[in-house]
mmCIF file of C-alpha atoms and ligand atoms in Angstrom:
data_model
loop_
_atom_site.group_PDB
_atom_site.id
_atom_site.type_symbol
_atom_site.label_atom_id
_atom_site.label_comp_id
_atom_site.label_asym_id
_atom_site.label_seq_id
_atom_site.Cartn_x
_atom_site.Cartn_y
_atom_site.Cartn_z
ATOM 1 C CA MET A 1 -2.867 -9.125 0.020
ATOM 2 C CA ASP A 2 -0.351 -6.674 -1.385
ATOM 3 C CA LEU A 3 1.263 -4.862 1.509
ATOM 4 C CA ASN A 4 3.524 -1.847 1.079
ATOM 5 C CA ILE A 5 5.597 -1.406 4.179
ATOM 6 C CA ALA A 6 8.017 1.431 4.889
ATOM 7 C CA VAL A 7 10.834 0.285 7.131
ATOM 8 C CA LEU A 8 12.658 2.988 9.090
ATOM 9 C CA SER A 9 15.078 1.206 11.349
ATOM 10 C CA GLY A 10 16.749 4.352 12.703
ATOM 11 C CA ASP A 11 19.528 4.446 15.293
ATOM 12 C CA GLY A 12 21.233 2.268 17.895
ATOM 13 C CA ILE A 13 19.629 -1.150 18.229
ATOM 14 C CA GLY A 14 16.832 -0.081 15.847
ATOM 15 C CA PRO A 15 18.287 -1.853 12.784
ATOM 16 C CA GLU A 16 18.937 -5.124 14.654
ATOM 17 C CA VAL A 17 15.503 -5.482 16.224
ATOM 18 C CA THR A 18 13.719 -4.303 13.080
ATOM 19 C CA ASN A 19 15.605 -6.890 11.076
ATOM 20 C CA GLU A 20 14.056 -9.646 13.207
ATOM 21 C CA ALA A 21 10.567 -8.227 12.709
ATOM 22 C CA VAL A 22 11.205 -8.139 8.957
ATOM 23 C CA LYS A 23 12.232 -11.817 9.128
ATOM 24 C CA VAL A 24 8.945 -12.596 10.851
ATOM 25 C CA MET A 25 7.062 -10.526 8.263
ATOM 26 C CA ASP A 26 8.671 -12.638 5.557
ATOM 27 C CA VAL A 27 7.681 -15.922 7.143
ATOM 28 C CA ILE A 28 4.109 -14.755 7.754
ATOM 29 C CA SER A 29 3.720 -13.431 4.230
ATOM 30 C CA LYS A 30 4.789 -16.766 2.733
ATOM 31 C CA LYS A 31 2.416 -18.629 4.987
ATOM 32 C CA PHE A 32 -0.567 -16.430 4.196
ATOM 33 C CA ASP A 33 0.291 -15.595 0.631
ATOM 34 C CA HIS A 34 0.803 -11.884 1.070
ATOM 35 C CA LYS A 35 3.072 -9.967 -1.219
ATOM 36 C CA ILE A 36 5.161 -7.587 0.839
ATOM 37 C CA ASN A 37 7.002 -4.675 -0.743
ATOM 38 C CA ILE A 38 9.475 -3.047 1.575
ATOM 39 C CA SER A 39 10.865 0.469 1.073
ATOM 40 C CA GLU A 40 13.556 1.607 3.443
ATOM 41 C CA GLY A 41 14.025 5.180 4.643
ATOM 42 C CA LEU A 42 16.463 7.100 6.822
ATOM 43 C CA THR A 43 15.407 8.728 10.066
ATOM 44 C CA GLY A 44 16.972 9.933 13.325
ATOM 45 C CA ALA A 45 20.657 10.580 13.979
ATOM 46 C CA ILE A 46 21.714 8.548 10.970
ATOM 47 C CA ALA A 47 19.551 10.785 8.775
ATOM 48 C CA ILE A 48 21.127 13.896 10.323
ATOM 49 C CA ASP A 49 24.578 12.477 9.615
ATOM 50 C CA ARG A 50 23.790 11.650 6.008
ATOM 51 C CA LYS A 51 21.192 14.263 5.011
ATOM 52 C CA GLY A 52 21.380 16.953 7.696
ATOM 53 C CA ASN A 53 17.716 16.308 8.577
ATOM 54 C CA PRO A 54 16.265 13.740 11.030
ATOM 55 C CA TYR A 55 13.162 13.236 8.838
ATOM 56 C CA PRO A 56 14.190 13.929 5.232
ATOM 57 C CA ASP A 57 11.594 14.542 2.523
ATOM 58 C CA GLU A 58 12.472 11.288 0.758
ATOM 59 C CA THR A 59 11.618 9.423 3.934
ATOM 60 C CA HIS A 60 8.321 11.266 4.280
ATOM 61 C CA GLN A 61 7.390 10.348 0.729
ATOM 62 C CA ILE A 62 8.208 6.694 1.327
ATOM 63 C CA CYS A 63 6.008 6.740 4.438
ATOM 64 C CA GLU A 64 3.142 8.519 2.699
ATOM 65 C CA LYS A 65 3.072 5.972 -0.096
ATOM 66 C CA SER A 66 3.141 3.006 2.273
ATOM 67 C CA ASP A 67 0.230 1.164 3.901
ATOM 68 C CA ALA A 68 2.089 1.062 7.203
ATOM 69 C CA VAL A 69 5.438 2.024 8.688
ATOM 70 C CA LEU A 70 7.658 -0.225 10.770
ATOM 71 C CA PHE A 71 9.895 1.931 12.901
ATOM 72 C CA GLY A 72 12.969 0.972 14.962
ATOM 73 C CA ALA A 73 14.318 3.572 17.366
ATOM 74 C CA ILE A 74 15.939 6.973 17.255
ATOM 75 C CA GLY A 75 18.423 8.808 19.428
ATOM 76 C CA ASP A 76 22.139 9.161 19.829
ATOM 77 C CA PRO A 77 24.016 10.181 22.986
ATOM 78 C CA LYS A 78 26.108 12.659 21.018
ATOM 79 C CA TYR A 79 23.019 14.909 20.854
ATOM 80 C CA ASP A 80 21.768 14.326 24.417
ATOM 81 C CA ASN A 81 24.568 16.222 26.083
ATOM 82 C CA ASP A 82 24.702 19.085 23.667
ATOM 83 C CA PRO A 83 22.012 21.659 24.511
ATOM 84 C CA SER A 84 23.203 23.852 21.652
ATOM 85 C CA ALA A 85 22.561 21.208 18.951
ATOM 86 C CA LYS A 86 20.372 22.822 16.281
ATOM 87 C CA VAL A 87 18.879 19.592 15.005
ATOM 88 C CA ARG A 88 18.076 16.607 17.149
ATOM 89 C CA PRO A 89 16.944 13.113 16.238
ATOM 90 C CA GLU A 90 13.778 13.510 18.369
ATOM 91 C CA GLN A 91 12.618 16.422 16.189
ATOM 92 C CA GLY A 92 12.414 13.926 13.345
ATOM 93 C CA LEU A 93 10.022 11.770 15.320
ATOM 94 C CA LEU A 94 7.759 14.706 16.207
ATOM 95 C CA GLU A 95 7.770 15.962 12.635
ATOM 96 C CA MET A 96 6.964 12.522 11.328
ATOM 97 C CA ARG A 97 4.001 12.163 13.713
ATOM 98 C CA LYS A 98 2.679 15.572 12.709
ATOM 99 C CA LYS A 99 3.206 15.260 8.964
ATOM 100 C CA LEU A 100 1.727 11.775 8.792
ATOM 101 C CA GLY A 101 -1.160 12.846 11.045
ATOM 102 C CA LEU A 102 -0.519 10.067 13.559
ATOM 103 C CA TYR A 103 -2.800 11.438 16.225
ATOM 104 C CA ALA A 104 -3.285 8.383 18.416
ATOM 105 C CA ASN A 105 -0.607 6.404 20.156
ATOM 106 C CA LEU A 106 -1.683 2.988 21.431
ATOM 107 C CA ARG A 107 0.532 1.566 24.138
ATOM 108 C CA PRO A 108 -0.559 -1.675 25.705
ATOM 109 C CA THR A 109 0.767 -3.021 28.998
ATOM 110 C CA ILE A 110 0.498 -6.753 29.190
ATOM 111 C CA VAL A 111 1.800 -8.949 31.973
ATOM 112 C CA PHE A 112 3.191 -12.166 30.574
ATOM 113 C CA GLU A 113 2.393 -15.000 32.953
ATOM 114 C CA SER A 114 5.755 -16.692 32.333
ATOM 115 C CA LEU A 115 7.614 -13.495 33.263
ATOM 116 C CA ILE A 116 5.485 -12.364 36.160
ATOM 117 C CA ASN A 117 8.424 -12.535 38.557
ATOM 118 C CA ASN A 118 10.390 -10.084 36.422
ATOM 119 C CA SER A 119 8.228 -7.213 37.558
ATOM 120 C CA PRO A 120 9.468 -5.076 40.443
ATOM 121 C CA LEU A 121 5.848 -5.067 41.660
ATOM 122 C CA LYS A 122 4.241 -7.775 43.728
ATOM 123 C CA LYS A 123 2.651 -10.606 41.803
ATOM 124 C CA ASP A 124 -0.802 -10.273 43.391
ATOM 125 C CA ARG A 125 -0.949 -6.632 42.282
ATOM 126 C CA ILE A 126 -0.096 -7.150 38.667
ATOM 127 C CA GLN A 127 -1.720 -10.479 37.845
ATOM 128 C CA ASN A 128 -4.278 -10.153 35.039
ATOM 129 C CA THR A 129 -3.117 -6.690 34.053
ATOM 130 C CA ASP A 130 -4.137 -5.968 30.484
ATOM 131 C CA LEU A 131 -4.498 -2.263 29.832
ATOM 132 C CA ILE A 132 -3.931 0.055 26.940
ATOM 133 C CA PHE A 133 -3.124 3.738 26.811
ATOM 134 C CA VAL A 134 -4.565 5.826 24.028
ATOM 135 C CA ARG A 135 -2.253 8.821 24.083
ATOM 136 C CA GLU A 136 -2.956 11.901 21.968
ATOM 137 C CA LEU A 137 0.136 12.380 19.810
ATOM 138 C CA THR A 138 -0.036 15.437 17.579
ATOM 139 C CA GLY A 139 -1.266 18.164 19.916
ATOM 140 C CA GLY A 140 -1.049 19.518 23.444
ATOM 141 C CA ILE A 141 2.024 21.049 24.980
ATOM 142 C CA TYR A 142 4.279 19.228 22.507
ATOM 143 C CA PHE A 143 2.969 21.359 19.652
ATOM 144 C CA GLY A 144 1.554 24.476 21.334
ATOM 145 C CA GLU A 145 3.038 27.922 21.227
ATOM 146 C CA ARG A 146 6.409 28.181 22.903
ATOM 147 C CA GLY A 147 9.220 30.607 23.187
ATOM 148 C CA ARG A 148 11.481 32.804 25.250
ATOM 149 C CA LYS A 149 11.138 36.394 26.404
ATOM 150 C CA ASP A 150 13.132 38.799 28.543
ATOM 151 C CA ASN A 151 16.437 38.130 26.814
ATOM 152 C CA GLY A 152 15.947 34.406 27.222
ATOM 153 C CA ASN A 153 15.217 34.599 30.939
ATOM 154 C CA PHE A 154 11.554 33.635 30.592
ATOM 155 C CA ALA A 155 10.371 30.503 28.802
ATOM 156 C CA TYR A 156 6.891 29.169 28.066
ATOM 157 C CA ASP A 157 5.192 26.160 26.482
ATOM 158 C CA THR A 158 1.451 26.131 25.918
ATOM 159 C CA CYS A 159 -0.928 23.198 26.142
ATOM 160 C CA GLU A 160 -3.501 23.672 23.377
ATOM 161 C CA TYR A 161 -6.357 21.407 22.312
ATOM 162 C CA ASN A 162 -9.460 21.895 20.237
ATOM 163 C CA ARG A 163 -12.666 19.888 20.588
ATOM 164 C CA HIS A 164 -12.109 17.950 17.383
ATOM 165 C CA GLU A 165 -8.723 16.703 18.551
ATOM 166 C CA VAL A 166 -10.205 15.447 21.790
ATOM 167 C CA GLU A 167 -13.242 13.931 20.094
ATOM 168 C CA ARG A 168 -11.304 11.820 17.619
ATOM 169 C CA ILE A 169 -9.004 10.384 20.264
ATOM 170 C CA ALA A 170 -11.882 9.721 22.662
ATOM 171 C CA GLN A 171 -13.807 8.041 19.836
ATOM 172 C CA LEU A 172 -10.915 5.630 19.386
ATOM 173 C CA GLY A 173 -10.790 5.047 23.138
ATOM 174 C CA PHE A 174 -14.517 4.234 23.285
ATOM 175 C CA GLU A 175 -14.250 1.885 20.293
ATOM 176 C CA MET A 176 -11.290 0.071 21.839
ATOM 177 C CA ALA A 177 -13.111 -0.252 25.149
ATOM 178 C CA LEU A 178 -16.075 -1.869 23.373
ATOM 179 C CA LYS A 179 -13.765 -4.573 22.027
ATOM 180 C CA ARG A 180 -12.150 -5.103 25.433
ATOM 181 C CA LYS A 181 -13.376 -4.876 29.039
ATOM 182 C CA ARG A 182 -15.669 -1.922 28.290
ATOM 183 C CA LYS A 183 -14.002 0.452 30.698
ATOM 184 C CA LEU A 184 -12.652 3.846 29.704
ATOM 185 C CA CYS A 185 -10.701 6.132 31.998
ATOM 186 C CA CYS A 186 -10.266 9.771 30.986
ATOM 187 C CA VAL A 187 -7.016 10.940 32.562
ATOM 188 C CA ASP A 188 -6.728 14.696 32.992
ATOM 189 C CA LYS A 189 -6.023 17.530 35.398
ATOM 190 C CA ALA A 190 -9.432 19.171 35.142
ATOM 191 C CA ASN A 191 -9.192 20.579 38.658
ATOM 192 C CA VAL A 192 -6.507 22.969 37.404
ATOM 193 C CA LEU A 193 -6.148 23.085 33.619
ATOM 194 C CA GLU A 194 -8.616 24.594 31.168
ATOM 195 C CA SER A 195 -7.489 22.249 28.388
ATOM 196 C CA SER A 196 -8.263 19.329 30.706
ATOM 197 C CA ARG A 197 -11.737 20.723 31.330
ATOM 198 C CA LEU A 198 -12.323 20.646 27.584
ATOM 199 C CA TRP A 199 -11.190 17.005 27.548
ATOM 200 C CA ARG A 200 -13.540 16.048 30.337
ATOM 201 C CA GLU A 201 -16.499 17.941 28.893
ATOM 202 C CA THR A 202 -15.950 16.386 25.454
ATOM 203 C CA VAL A 203 -15.730 12.842 26.795
ATOM 204 C CA GLN A 204 -18.806 13.436 28.970
ATOM 205 C CA ASN A 205 -20.770 14.578 25.906
ATOM 206 C CA MET A 206 -19.852 11.376 24.082
ATOM 207 C CA GLU A 207 -20.829 9.003 26.886
ATOM 208 C CA SER A 208 -24.462 8.633 25.808
ATOM 209 C CA ARG A 209 -23.358 7.270 22.413
ATOM 210 C CA PHE A 210 -21.554 4.423 24.163
ATOM 211 C CA PRO A 211 -23.948 3.233 26.869
ATOM 212 C CA ASP A 212 -22.089 -0.081 27.228
ATOM 213 C CA VAL A 213 -18.828 1.578 28.214
ATOM 214 C CA LYS A 214 -18.267 2.425 31.853
ATOM 215 C CA VAL A 215 -16.442 5.759 31.929
ATOM 216 C CA SER A 216 -14.394 7.094 34.814
ATOM 217 C CA TYR A 217 -12.602 10.426 35.179
ATOM 218 C CA GLU A 218 -9.394 10.526 37.163
ATOM 219 C CA PHE A 219 -6.759 13.152 37.766
ATOM 220 C CA VAL A 220 -3.359 12.372 36.340
ATOM 221 C CA ASP A 221 -1.591 12.518 39.704
ATOM 222 C CA ALA A 222 -3.980 9.956 41.158
ATOM 223 C CA VAL A 223 -3.567 7.712 38.116
ATOM 224 C CA ALA A 224 0.219 7.832 38.534
ATOM 225 C CA MET A 225 -0.357 6.292 41.945
ATOM 226 C CA ARG A 226 -3.167 3.864 41.213
ATOM 227 C CA LEU A 227 -1.489 2.576 38.079
ATOM 228 C CA ILE A 228 1.170 0.815 40.121
ATOM 229 C CA GLN A 229 -1.137 0.015 43.032
ATOM 230 C CA TRP A 230 -3.918 -1.686 41.088
ATOM 231 C CA PRO A 231 -3.006 -1.846 37.396
ATOM 232 C CA SER A 232 -5.449 -4.678 36.707
ATOM 233 C CA GLU A 233 -8.363 -2.343 37.473
ATOM 234 C CA TYR A 234 -7.741 -0.404 34.262
ATOM 235 C CA ASP A 235 -8.758 -1.220 30.719
ATOM 236 C CA VAL A 236 -8.489 1.711 28.259
ATOM 237 C CA LEU A 237 -6.960 5.001 29.404
ATOM 238 C CA VAL A 238 -7.289 8.034 27.156
ATOM 239 C CA THR A 239 -5.106 11.050 27.771
ATOM 240 C CA SER A 240 -3.188 14.016 26.405
ATOM 241 C CA ASN A 241 0.242 13.956 24.808
ATOM 242 C CA LEU A 242 2.406 14.844 27.811
ATOM 243 C CA PHE A 243 0.422 12.928 30.434
ATOM 244 C CA GLY A 244 0.486 9.918 28.132
ATOM 245 C CA ASP A 245 4.215 10.217 27.596
ATOM 246 C CA ILE A 246 4.884 10.102 31.317
ATOM 247 C CA LEU A 247 2.320 7.487 32.310
ATOM 248 C CA THR A 248 3.254 5.037 29.556
ATOM 249 C CA ASP A 249 6.865 4.986 30.744
ATOM 250 C CA GLU A 250 5.568 4.276 34.224
ATOM 251 C CA ALA A 251 3.254 1.564 32.911
ATOM 252 C CA SER A 252 6.098 -0.154 31.056
ATOM 253 C CA VAL A 253 7.655 -1.014 34.409
ATOM 254 C CA ILE A 254 4.617 -3.045 35.451
ATOM 255 C CA SER A 255 5.423 -5.894 33.114
ATOM 256 C CA GLY A 256 9.092 -5.740 34.091
ATOM 257 C CA SER A 257 10.165 -6.088 30.508
ATOM 258 C CA MET A 258 10.268 -2.882 28.525
ATOM 259 C CA GLY A 259 12.000 -4.721 25.692
ATOM 260 C CA LEU A 260 8.811 -6.669 25.052
ATOM 261 C CA MET A 261 6.361 -3.812 24.661
ATOM 262 C CA PRO A 262 5.008 -2.724 21.268
ATOM 263 C CA SER A 263 3.145 0.391 20.227
ATOM 264 C CA ALA A 264 1.110 1.758 17.357
ATOM 265 C CA SER A 265 0.677 5.353 16.206
ATOM 266 C CA ILE A 266 -2.505 5.654 14.216
ATOM 267 C CA GLY A 267 -3.660 8.329 11.817
ATOM 268 C CA ALA A 268 -6.503 8.727 9.360
ATOM 269 C CA LYS A 269 -4.404 7.571 6.403
ATOM 270 C CA ASN A 270 -1.335 5.879 7.774
ATOM 271 C CA ALA A 271 -0.015 4.130 10.862
ATOM 272 C CA LEU A 272 3.364 3.508 12.375
ATOM 273 C CA TYR A 273 4.448 0.621 14.571
ATOM 274 C CA GLU A 274 7.415 0.645 16.906
ATOM 275 C CA PRO A 275 8.736 -0.940 20.083
ATOM 276 C CA ILE A 276 8.467 1.416 23.039
ATOM 277 C CA HIS A 277 12.122 1.095 23.985
ATOM 278 C CA GLY A 278 14.722 3.605 22.848
ATOM 279 C CA SER A 279 17.857 3.235 20.758
ATOM 280 C CA TYR A 280 19.882 1.673 23.638
ATOM 281 C CA PRO A 281 23.214 2.752 22.098
ATOM 282 C CA GLN A 282 25.331 0.727 24.529
ATOM 283 C CA ALA A 283 23.964 -2.456 22.991
ATOM 284 C CA ALA A 284 24.096 -1.403 19.351
ATOM 285 C CA GLY A 285 25.803 -3.849 17.016
ATOM 286 C CA LYS A 286 26.171 -6.523 19.695
ATOM 287 C CA ASN A 287 23.248 -8.747 18.711
ATOM 288 C CA ILE A 288 21.973 -8.710 22.311
ATOM 289 C CA ALA A 289 18.906 -6.430 22.160
ATOM 290 C CA ASN A 290 15.442 -7.870 22.642
ATOM 291 C CA PRO A 291 13.619 -8.070 19.300
ATOM 292 C CA VAL A 292 10.237 -8.959 20.843
ATOM 293 C CA GLY A 293 8.991 -5.350 21.147
ATOM 294 C CA SER A 294 9.523 -4.925 17.424
ATOM 295 C CA ILE A 295 8.014 -8.326 16.576
ATOM 296 C CA LEU A 296 4.916 -7.578 18.675
ATOM 297 C CA SER A 297 4.669 -4.193 16.925
ATOM 298 C CA LEU A 298 4.399 -6.155 13.704
ATOM 299 C CA ALA A 299 1.549 -8.143 15.277
ATOM 300 C CA MET A 300 -0.178 -4.832 16.021
ATOM 301 C CA MET A 301 0.342 -3.815 12.385
ATOM 302 C CA PHE A 302 -1.469 -6.895 11.092
ATOM 303 C CA GLU A 303 -4.311 -6.264 13.514
ATOM 304 C CA HIS A 304 -4.802 -2.506 13.183
ATOM 305 C CA SER A 305 -3.670 -1.695 9.654
ATOM 306 C CA PHE A 306 -4.691 -4.855 7.810
ATOM 307 C CA ASN A 307 -7.465 -6.318 9.937
ATOM 308 C CA ARG A 308 -5.679 -9.664 9.887
ATOM 309 C CA GLU A 309 -6.206 -11.035 13.359
ATOM 310 C CA LYS A 310 -5.057 -14.503 12.418
ATOM 311 C CA GLU A 311 -1.573 -13.360 11.432
ATOM 312 C CA SER A 312 -1.421 -11.158 14.483
ATOM 313 C CA ASN A 313 -2.420 -13.981 16.815
ATOM 314 C CA ILE A 314 0.124 -16.397 15.401
ATOM 315 C CA ILE A 315 2.903 -13.874 15.961
ATOM 316 C CA LYS A 316 1.735 -13.280 19.520
ATOM 317 C CA GLN A 317 1.495 -17.011 20.145
ATOM 318 C CA ALA A 318 5.021 -17.545 18.820
ATOM 319 C CA VAL A 319 6.302 -14.853 21.183
ATOM 320 C CA GLN A 320 4.478 -16.412 24.152
ATOM 321 C CA HIS A 321 6.025 -19.737 23.228
ATOM 322 C CA SER A 322 9.548 -18.275 23.106
ATOM 323 C CA LEU A 323 9.052 -16.739 26.547
ATOM 324 C CA LYS A 324 7.717 -19.971 27.994
ATOM 325 C CA GLU A 325 10.651 -21.919 26.567
ATOM 326 C CA LYS A 326 12.996 -19.236 27.961
ATOM 327 C CA ILE A 327 14.444 -18.388 24.556
ATOM 328 C CA THR A 328 15.114 -14.829 25.630
ATOM 329 C CA THR A 329 17.754 -12.109 25.390
ATOM 330 C CA GLN A 330 19.824 -11.028 28.360
ATOM 331 C CA ASP A 331 17.484 -8.240 29.507
ATOM 332 C CA ILE A 332 15.049 -10.923 30.671
ATOM 333 C CA HIS A 333 16.604 -11.912 33.966
ATOM 334 C CA GLY A 334 16.311 -15.211 35.695
ATOM 335 C CA ASN A 335 17.186 -17.443 32.766
ATOM 336 C CA ASP A 336 20.313 -19.601 33.054
ATOM 337 C CA LYS A 337 21.094 -19.225 29.408
ATOM 338 C CA THR A 338 20.471 -16.181 27.236
ATOM 339 C CA TYR A 339 20.086 -15.962 23.490
ATOM 340 C CA SER A 340 21.086 -13.411 20.882
ATOM 341 C CA THR A 341 18.728 -11.044 19.067
ATOM 342 C CA SER A 342 18.858 -13.184 15.939
ATOM 343 C CA ASP A 343 18.479 -16.463 17.892
ATOM 344 C CA VAL A 344 15.220 -15.194 19.349
ATOM 345 C CA GLY A 345 14.037 -14.053 15.914
ATOM 346 C CA ASP A 346 14.977 -17.417 14.377
ATOM 347 C CA PHE A 347 13.150 -19.324 17.099
ATOM 348 C CA ILE A 348 9.990 -17.276 16.557
ATOM 349 C CA CYS A 349 10.218 -17.708 12.762
ATOM 350 C CA ASN A 350 10.692 -21.472 13.093
ATOM 351 C CA TYR A 351 7.717 -21.748 15.384
ATOM 352 C CA ILE A 352 5.528 -19.841 12.922
ATOM 353 C CA ASN A 353 6.775 -22.045 10.082
ATOM 354 C CA SER A 354 5.913 -25.193 11.973
ATOM 355 C CA PHE A 355 2.408 -23.937 12.696
ATOM 356 C CA SER A 356 -0.139 -25.703 10.572
HETATM 357 C C1 IPM B 1 8.089 8.707 23.209
HETATM 358 C C2 IPM B 1 9.353 9.520 23.338
HETATM 359 C C3 IPM B 1 9.181 10.795 22.537
HETATM 360 C C4 IPM B 1 8.030 11.577 23.120
HETATM 361 C C5 IPM B 1 10.444 11.677 22.471
HETATM 362 C C6 IPM B 1 11.642 10.900 21.996
HETATM 363 C C7 IPM B 1 10.210 12.896 21.636
HETATM 364 O O1 IPM B 1 9.647 9.768 24.665
HETATM 365 O O2 IPM B 1 7.774 8.270 22.084
HETATM 366 O O3 IPM B 1 7.420 8.490 24.214
HETATM 367 O O4 IPM B 1 8.200 12.315 24.092
HETATM 368 O O5 IPM B 1 6.924 11.432 22.589
HETATM 369 MN MN1 MN B 2 8.262 8.883 26.079
#
């Protein structure tokens, strides 16, 4: 296959971890005879520094022309503590999601058996956890009307959804559930919010088209609790932008290894893959960050964008192997010896190469 990949490595540890995923992409493409064309683009704080814009037009064009985007991380502390900053790296991310139409954010939580003791939660609670959030990404309170009144003394943000937006995300949730444990949980706050009532009504209307999927409806506050009490009960959870933002951070704690978690942002025409961790500026340039989140994001790319499960499975297997052999970076505690970002990438590449 000919694959056109946009690589936006961004800020902080983004470039280092993305580099390892690109190494893996190289090895896989040789093995499976794919021709990969990479185009690099600037995004985040580095794009503000160089172009005055966290998501410059050139970058958007590169993304639009690509089959898939591999994304690193964005964010720089120099903007975090400056409430008066006119442009922020995060605006680039939101603009990119909106302009590329990436309406669905898939965030899996997997518990790796070899790392089960890394979780702050008890083993018997988290064993067999394998869930995925389908978070709406281009609507809701993130993009609704907002502003200030009364000389700046009154502020408002509005949560807005239309039926189509809910339908397309729920459709994806139902389809994912069919391929998994056939359970779908609609997470909302329908006891209070009108937009949540639209969510619930829309999902209810779709139920009859998916008779094999068992649907449940739970309020977001209850899910926040049950998610860490009994995570293995869940399969696919579909929810709005803000609820999904909060709950997926919570869910990342279950596995005890945020550095390992990948994500995909899917649209009608394009898709973007990125580790869920941030730019971790304290570690930038030190070759110590965990590249596995980025490498597993690449596995998601092969699965979702290219329908190549074989490539995806080999990458996942190589990662499992590295964890079992304790070839891990320093964020994975409990190992006597730790390895660098590039060591871990090399180990995974070598394993894939040796795979017949
Ligand atoms: C995420 C991040 C972003 C979000 C921020 C950086 C805008 O927290 O991808 O979850 O809130 O969506
Ligand atoms: Mn978030």
